[in-house]
Amino acid sequence: MKQRDDALDFVRLVAAVMIVVFHFNSMFAPKGDVSAGPLRYANGSFGNFGVALFFLLSGYALMLRYGQACPLKTFYKKRFLSIYPLYWLCFFSLFLYSDILHGNLPPGVPGWSIIWSVLALDGYLAGVVPTFYLLGEWFVGCIVLLYLVFPLLRAALLRAVRPAVCVTLALWAVWLAFYPGPFAREHDFITCIPIFMAGMVLAHTRAVHVPAWPVRQGTCRVQVRALWAAGAVAFVSSQGLLQGISADTFAPGQPMTRAMLVTA
């Protein structure tokens, strides 16, 4: 069973609230001026800041999970299942109801363009090619593309962190200086790579401290890195059933290796 990280979920909640509030208020901005009201700060919008938090968390969570090993088939299968089934259900339900049953098909859009919706890239490409874009916005297509390049970024970080970061930032700076793309720069997935990679670096270098809480049961006292497992850890430790990642520390959020299973 997949366990949740309360701290990451809280940051996701904050990011989601920022994005929802931004879009909600933008509906009431005069003539679509999203700079009105409490939507922007000096260098950007709260909506973009919330999206950046999501990218940062995605890179961080993926690197935590796949830092040790990243079998491509398993990785892409899980990413596929995390996005496409629900996206297809929502899109094609709305497409059938709105575009087909109520005759709201956008004029001039060729039928083959439905492929962009099947790939969840219609919102990302909506300003470039004709699409049947209905939901998901640019973010869905952007995160799909970031997932595609994650194994390459991971391999570069594992090989050499500092050169990988320096090369990425240098290419990013050149990209922004001579941006040739048709998208808004903040919506281009290449522009989003550094913030996604920053989350990966935080996880890889353990720059974000994961706290451990003391748990005692009888004479047994151990450190647990996830409060949801405190009771179970205290029991198995006091009974001598399992060992932790060190003499007195358990990390139940980490995947079990073959060595852990053998020495359990």
mmCIF file of C-alpha atoms in Angstrom:
data_model
loop_
_atom_site.group_PDB
_atom_site.id
_atom_site.type_symbol
_atom_site.label_atom_id
_atom_site.label_comp_id
_atom_site.label_asym_id
_atom_site.label_seq_id
_atom_site.Cartn_x
_atom_site.Cartn_y
_atom_site.Cartn_z
ATOM 1 C CA MET A 1 0.000 0.000 0.000
ATOM 2 C CA LYS A 2 1.364 3.430 -0.948
ATOM 3 C CA GLN A 3 1.940 5.610 2.085
ATOM 4 C CA ARG A 4 1.382 9.344 2.020
ATOM 5 C CA ASP A 5 3.849 11.949 3.202
ATOM 6 C CA ASP A 6 1.900 14.501 5.235
ATOM 7 C CA ALA A 7 4.441 17.277 4.655
ATOM 8 C CA LEU A 8 4.399 16.856 0.868
ATOM 9 C CA ASP A 9 0.614 16.630 0.850
ATOM 10 C CA PHE A 10 0.383 19.881 2.797
ATOM 11 C CA VAL A 11 2.584 21.682 0.246
ATOM 12 C CA ARG A 12 0.458 20.193 -2.556
ATOM 13 C CA LEU A 13 -2.632 21.572 -0.818
ATOM 14 C CA VAL A 14 -1.080 25.036 -0.572
ATOM 15 C CA ALA A 15 -0.138 24.923 -4.270
ATOM 16 C CA ALA A 16 -3.615 23.744 -5.272
ATOM 17 C CA VAL A 17 -5.292 26.517 -3.265
ATOM 18 C CA MET A 18 -3.052 29.134 -4.909
ATOM 19 C CA ILE A 19 -3.955 27.874 -8.390
ATOM 20 C CA VAL A 20 -7.696 27.626 -7.662
ATOM 21 C CA VAL A 21 -7.816 31.096 -6.109
ATOM 22 C CA PHE A 22 -5.871 32.543 -9.044
ATOM 23 C CA HIS A 23 -8.227 31.090 -11.658
ATOM 24 C CA PHE A 24 -11.329 31.894 -9.633
ATOM 25 C CA ASN A 25 -10.347 35.540 -9.237
ATOM 26 C CA SER A 26 -9.227 35.863 -12.850
ATOM 27 C CA MET A 27 -12.849 35.357 -13.926
ATOM 28 C CA PHE A 28 -13.751 38.611 -12.215
ATOM 29 C CA ALA A 29 -10.769 40.622 -13.432
ATOM 30 C CA PRO A 30 -11.797 43.440 -15.806
ATOM 31 C CA LYS A 31 -11.491 42.380 -19.457
ATOM 32 C CA GLY A 32 -9.503 39.300 -18.539
ATOM 33 C CA ASP A 33 -6.740 41.296 -16.864
ATOM 34 C CA VAL A 34 -5.339 38.663 -14.502
ATOM 35 C CA SER A 35 -2.936 41.193 -13.057
ATOM 36 C CA ALA A 36 -5.838 42.788 -11.189
ATOM 37 C CA GLY A 37 -6.428 42.187 -7.513
ATOM 38 C CA PRO A 38 -4.490 39.750 -5.327
ATOM 39 C CA LEU A 39 -3.371 37.597 -8.252
ATOM 40 C CA ARG A 40 0.124 38.830 -8.918
ATOM 41 C CA TYR A 41 3.268 39.863 -7.134
ATOM 42 C CA ALA A 42 6.233 41.804 -8.498
ATOM 43 C CA ASN A 43 7.751 39.025 -10.625
ATOM 44 C CA GLY A 44 4.870 36.746 -11.532
ATOM 45 C CA SER A 45 1.508 35.335 -10.527
ATOM 46 C CA PHE A 46 0.428 33.177 -7.635
ATOM 47 C CA GLY A 47 -0.969 30.722 -10.150
ATOM 48 C CA ASN A 48 2.441 30.210 -11.736
ATOM 49 C CA PHE A 49 4.032 29.959 -8.295
ATOM 50 C CA GLY A 50 1.595 27.184 -7.344
ATOM 51 C CA VAL A 51 2.361 25.304 -10.565
ATOM 52 C CA ALA A 52 6.093 25.673 -9.890
ATOM 53 C CA LEU A 53 5.552 24.105 -6.463
ATOM 54 C CA PHE A 54 3.872 21.131 -8.135
ATOM 55 C CA PHE A 55 6.801 20.679 -10.512
ATOM 56 C CA LEU A 56 9.268 20.938 -7.629
ATOM 57 C CA LEU A 57 7.345 18.355 -5.592
ATOM 58 C CA SER A 58 7.043 16.023 -8.583
ATOM 59 C CA GLY A 59 10.783 16.012 -9.134
ATOM 60 C CA TYR A 60 11.416 15.559 -5.412
ATOM 61 C CA ALA A 61 8.924 12.699 -4.965
ATOM 62 C CA LEU A 62 10.069 10.858 -8.102
ATOM 63 C CA MET A 63 13.737 11.073 -7.129
ATOM 64 C CA LEU A 64 12.953 9.825 -3.630
ATOM 65 C CA ARG A 65 11.166 6.833 -5.101
ATOM 66 C CA TYR A 66 13.423 6.058 -8.047
ATOM 67 C CA GLY A 67 16.777 7.340 -6.816
ATOM 68 C CA GLN A 68 18.151 3.854 -6.187
ATOM 69 C CA ALA A 69 16.654 2.104 -9.212
ATOM 70 C CA CYS A 70 14.392 3.192 -12.058
ATOM 71 C CA PRO A 71 13.227 0.307 -14.267
ATOM 72 C CA LEU A 72 11.837 2.120 -17.278
ATOM 73 C CA LYS A 73 8.914 -0.217 -17.894
ATOM 74 C CA THR A 74 7.704 0.070 -14.309
ATOM 75 C CA PHE A 75 8.293 3.817 -14.163
ATOM 76 C CA TYR A 76 6.407 4.656 -17.359
ATOM 77 C CA LYS A 77 3.604 2.242 -16.547
ATOM 78 C CA LYS A 78 3.006 3.901 -13.175
ATOM 79 C CA ARG A 79 3.163 7.389 -14.669
ATOM 80 C CA PHE A 80 0.718 6.294 -17.391
ATOM 81 C CA LEU A 81 -1.750 4.896 -14.857
ATOM 82 C CA SER A 82 -1.448 7.969 -12.654
ATOM 83 C CA ILE A 83 -2.546 10.304 -15.472
ATOM 84 C CA TYR A 84 -4.343 8.783 -18.418
ATOM 85 C CA PRO A 85 -7.260 6.639 -17.153
ATOM 86 C CA LEU A 86 -8.808 9.465 -15.112
ATOM 87 C CA TYR A 87 -7.935 12.065 -17.733
ATOM 88 C CA TRP A 88 -9.560 10.017 -20.511
ATOM 89 C CA LEU A 89 -12.674 9.441 -18.407
ATOM 90 C CA CYS A 90 -13.088 13.163 -17.757
ATOM 91 C CA PHE A 91 -12.186 14.316 -21.256
ATOM 92 C CA PHE A 92 -14.291 11.903 -23.271
ATOM 93 C CA SER A 93 -17.283 12.318 -20.941
ATOM 94 C CA LEU A 94 -17.163 16.064 -21.499
ATOM 95 C CA PHE A 95 -16.381 15.641 -25.206
ATOM 96 C CA LEU A 96 -19.411 13.380 -25.694
ATOM 97 C CA TYR A 97 -21.735 15.609 -23.674
ATOM 98 C CA SER A 98 -20.625 19.018 -24.921
ATOM 99 C CA ASP A 99 -19.120 18.586 -28.374
ATOM 100 C CA ILE A 100 -21.090 15.629 -29.718
ATOM 101 C CA LEU A 101 -24.513 15.715 -28.028
ATOM 102 C CA HIS A 102 -24.795 19.512 -27.925
ATOM 103 C CA GLY A 103 -23.026 20.273 -31.195
ATOM 104 C CA ASN A 104 -20.184 22.334 -29.763
ATOM 105 C CA LEU A 105 -17.435 20.902 -31.932
ATOM 106 C CA PRO A 106 -14.907 23.665 -32.659
ATOM 107 C CA PRO A 107 -15.092 24.667 -36.338
ATOM 108 C CA GLY A 108 -12.163 23.946 -38.595
ATOM 109 C CA VAL A 109 -10.509 21.370 -36.347
ATOM 110 C CA PRO A 110 -9.607 18.219 -38.327
ATOM 111 C CA GLY A 111 -10.706 14.905 -36.870
ATOM 112 C CA TRP A 112 -7.159 13.583 -36.593
ATOM 113 C CA SER A 113 -6.431 16.313 -34.024
ATOM 114 C CA ILE A 114 -8.185 14.160 -31.432
ATOM 115 C CA ILE A 115 -4.802 12.437 -31.066
ATOM 116 C CA TRP A 116 -3.577 15.460 -29.091
ATOM 117 C CA SER A 117 -6.412 14.942 -26.625
ATOM 118 C CA VAL A 118 -5.694 11.216 -26.385
ATOM 119 C CA LEU A 119 -2.078 12.069 -25.514
ATOM 120 C CA ALA A 120 -3.228 14.767 -23.029
ATOM 121 C CA LEU A 121 -1.278 17.346 -25.035
ATOM 122 C CA ASP A 122 -4.254 19.322 -26.386
ATOM 123 C CA GLY A 123 -4.094 22.044 -23.718
ATOM 124 C CA TYR A 124 -0.332 22.317 -24.088
ATOM 125 C CA LEU A 125 -0.561 22.672 -27.882
ATOM 126 C CA ALA A 126 -3.831 24.639 -28.022
ATOM 127 C CA GLY A 127 -2.120 27.872 -29.031
ATOM 128 C CA VAL A 128 -0.046 26.198 -31.742
ATOM 129 C CA VAL A 129 -2.245 23.678 -33.580
ATOM 130 C CA PRO A 130 -6.021 23.129 -33.802
ATOM 131 C CA THR A 131 -7.176 20.834 -30.981
ATOM 132 C CA PHE A 132 -10.323 19.674 -29.200
ATOM 133 C CA TYR A 133 -8.989 21.112 -25.938
ATOM 134 C CA LEU A 134 -11.579 20.969 -23.146
ATOM 135 C CA LEU A 135 -9.768 20.464 -19.847
ATOM 136 C CA GLY A 136 -6.398 19.995 -18.212
ATOM 137 C CA GLU A 137 -4.777 23.193 -19.474
ATOM 138 C CA TRP A 138 -1.112 23.320 -20.431
ATOM 139 C CA PHE A 139 0.020 21.818 -17.136
ATOM 140 C CA VAL A 140 -1.041 18.236 -17.966
ATOM 141 C CA GLY A 141 0.897 18.115 -21.232
ATOM 142 C CA CYS A 142 3.885 19.758 -19.587
ATOM 143 C CA ILE A 143 4.053 17.231 -16.730
ATOM 144 C CA VAL A 144 3.712 14.368 -19.237
ATOM 145 C CA LEU A 145 6.776 15.669 -21.101
ATOM 146 C CA LEU A 146 8.685 16.142 -17.837
ATOM 147 C CA TYR A 147 7.921 12.541 -16.883
ATOM 148 C CA LEU A 148 9.285 11.422 -20.255
ATOM 149 C CA VAL A 149 12.661 13.077 -19.639
ATOM 150 C CA PHE A 150 12.897 12.168 -15.931
ATOM 151 C CA PRO A 151 15.045 9.034 -16.497
ATOM 152 C CA LEU A 152 17.551 11.110 -18.505
ATOM 153 C CA LEU A 153 17.730 13.804 -15.823
ATOM 154 C CA ARG A 154 18.068 11.140 -13.140
ATOM 155 C CA ALA A 155 20.936 9.452 -14.990
ATOM 156 C CA ALA A 156 22.745 12.794 -15.348
ATOM 157 C CA LEU A 157 22.364 13.583 -11.626
ATOM 158 C CA LEU A 158 23.557 10.145 -10.553
ATOM 159 C CA ARG A 159 26.602 10.490 -12.772
ATOM 160 C CA ALA A 160 27.637 13.942 -11.502
ATOM 161 C CA VAL A 161 25.312 16.333 -9.691
ATOM 162 C CA ARG A 162 27.165 19.632 -10.082
ATOM 163 C CA PRO A 163 28.035 19.293 -13.797
ATOM 164 C CA ALA A 164 24.475 18.166 -14.552
ATOM 165 C CA VAL A 165 22.993 21.170 -12.737
ATOM 166 C CA CYS A 166 25.472 23.623 -14.271
ATOM 167 C CA VAL A 167 24.918 22.361 -17.821
ATOM 168 C CA THR A 168 21.133 22.405 -17.352
ATOM 169 C CA LEU A 169 21.150 25.974 -16.027
ATOM 170 C CA ALA A 170 23.475 27.141 -18.798
ATOM 171 C CA LEU A 171 21.257 25.638 -21.500
ATOM 172 C CA TRP A 172 18.201 27.045 -19.741
ATOM 173 C CA ALA A 173 19.686 30.557 -19.703
ATOM 174 C CA VAL A 174 20.481 30.364 -23.421
ATOM 175 C CA TRP A 175 16.995 29.012 -24.101
ATOM 176 C CA LEU A 176 15.376 31.946 -22.302
ATOM 177 C CA ALA A 177 17.663 34.510 -23.915
ATOM 178 C CA PHE A 178 16.929 33.309 -27.448
ATOM 179 C CA TYR A 179 13.542 31.701 -26.877
ATOM 180 C CA PRO A 180 12.269 30.518 -30.260
ATOM 181 C CA GLY A 181 9.124 28.703 -29.131
ATOM 182 C CA PRO A 182 5.484 29.525 -29.840
ATOM 183 C CA PHE A 183 4.353 29.101 -26.211
ATOM 184 C CA ALA A 184 4.403 31.510 -23.325
ATOM 185 C CA ARG A 185 7.899 30.943 -21.951
ATOM 186 C CA GLU A 186 6.668 29.880 -18.517
ATOM 187 C CA HIS A 187 4.472 27.228 -20.167
ATOM 188 C CA ASP A 188 7.211 25.587 -22.220
ATOM 189 C CA PHE A 189 8.310 22.316 -20.664
ATOM 190 C CA ILE A 190 11.985 23.078 -21.339
ATOM 191 C CA THR A 191 11.602 26.251 -19.287
ATOM 192 C CA CYS A 192 10.109 24.145 -16.480
ATOM 193 C CA ILE A 193 12.959 21.605 -16.384
ATOM 194 C CA PRO A 194 15.148 23.521 -13.865
ATOM 195 C CA ILE A 195 12.417 23.722 -11.198
ATOM 196 C CA PHE A 196 11.573 20.040 -11.767
ATOM 197 C CA MET A 197 15.268 19.173 -11.559
ATOM 198 C CA ALA A 198 15.650 21.295 -8.406
ATOM 199 C CA GLY A 199 13.231 18.959 -6.635
ATOM 200 C CA MET A 200 15.255 15.975 -7.856
ATOM 201 C CA VAL A 201 18.462 17.536 -6.519
ATOM 202 C CA LEU A 202 16.884 18.182 -3.103
ATOM 203 C CA ALA A 203 15.889 14.519 -2.871
ATOM 204 C CA HIS A 204 19.173 13.167 -4.249
ATOM 205 C CA THR A 205 21.391 15.236 -1.967
ATOM 206 C CA ARG A 206 19.049 14.881 1.022
ATOM 207 C CA ALA A 207 19.124 18.652 1.328
ATOM 208 C CA VAL A 208 15.643 18.517 2.856
ATOM 209 C CA HIS A 209 15.880 17.065 6.350
ATOM 210 C CA VAL A 210 13.493 14.215 7.091
ATOM 211 C CA PRO A 211 12.770 14.354 10.821
ATOM 212 C CA ALA A 212 12.722 11.265 13.002
ATOM 213 C CA TRP A 213 10.498 10.934 16.041
ATOM 214 C CA PRO A 214 11.417 8.913 19.150
ATOM 215 C CA VAL A 215 9.099 5.995 19.866
ATOM 216 C CA ARG A 216 9.224 3.890 23.022
ATOM 217 C CA GLN A 217 7.570 0.593 23.850
ATOM 218 C CA GLY A 218 8.733 -1.017 27.045
ATOM 219 C CA THR A 219 12.530 -0.798 27.098
ATOM 220 C CA CYS A 220 12.727 -0.358 23.306
ATOM 221 C CA ARG A 221 13.403 3.159 22.010
ATOM 222 C CA VAL A 222 13.829 3.815 18.267
ATOM 223 C CA GLN A 223 13.672 6.716 15.829
ATOM 224 C CA VAL A 224 10.865 6.617 13.233
ATOM 225 C CA ARG A 225 10.805 8.764 10.097
ATOM 226 C CA ALA A 226 7.052 8.491 9.598
ATOM 227 C CA LEU A 227 4.556 8.989 12.403
ATOM 228 C CA TRP A 228 1.916 6.813 10.711
ATOM 229 C CA ALA A 229 4.168 3.767 11.326
ATOM 230 C CA ALA A 230 5.155 4.558 14.909
ATOM 231 C CA GLY A 231 3.020 1.865 16.547
ATOM 232 C CA ALA A 232 3.984 -0.877 14.113
ATOM 233 C CA VAL A 233 7.690 0.003 14.310
ATOM 234 C CA ALA A 234 7.658 -0.008 18.085
ATOM 235 C CA PHE A 235 6.067 -3.471 18.101
ATOM 236 C CA VAL A 236 8.329 -5.184 15.531
ATOM 237 C CA SER A 237 11.409 -3.606 17.093
ATOM 238 C CA SER A 238 10.530 -4.626 20.639
ATOM 239 C CA GLN A 239 9.855 -8.186 19.452
ATOM 240 C CA GLY A 240 13.093 -8.334 17.447
ATOM 241 C CA LEU A 241 11.201 -9.044 14.215
ATOM 242 C CA LEU A 242 12.762 -6.359 12.009
ATOM 243 C CA GLN A 243 15.846 -4.175 11.932
ATOM 244 C CA GLY A 244 15.888 -0.548 10.784
ATOM 245 C CA ILE A 245 18.178 1.302 8.412
ATOM 246 C CA SER A 246 20.565 1.761 11.347
ATOM 247 C CA ALA A 247 20.881 0.497 14.905
ATOM 248 C CA ASP A 248 18.046 2.712 16.139
ATOM 249 C CA THR A 249 16.340 4.270 13.094
ATOM 250 C CA PHE A 250 13.458 3.001 10.944
ATOM 251 C CA ALA A 251 12.409 4.539 7.605
ATOM 252 C CA PRO A 252 9.120 2.822 6.671
ATOM 253 C CA GLY A 253 8.572 5.155 3.729
ATOM 254 C CA GLN A 254 11.542 3.676 1.866
ATOM 255 C CA PRO A 255 11.080 0.614 -0.372
ATOM 256 C CA MET A 256 12.318 -2.715 0.996
ATOM 257 C CA THR A 257 15.404 -4.148 -0.680
ATOM 258 C CA ARG A 258 16.336 -7.818 -1.008
ATOM 259 C CA ALA A 259 19.014 -7.316 1.639
ATOM 260 C CA MET A 260 16.441 -5.947 4.086
ATOM 261 C CA LEU A 261 14.196 -8.936 3.458
ATOM 262 C CA VAL A 262 17.003 -11.438 3.985
ATOM 263 C CA THR A 263 18.203 -9.830 7.225
ATOM 264 C CA ALA A 264 14.690 -9.242 8.618
#
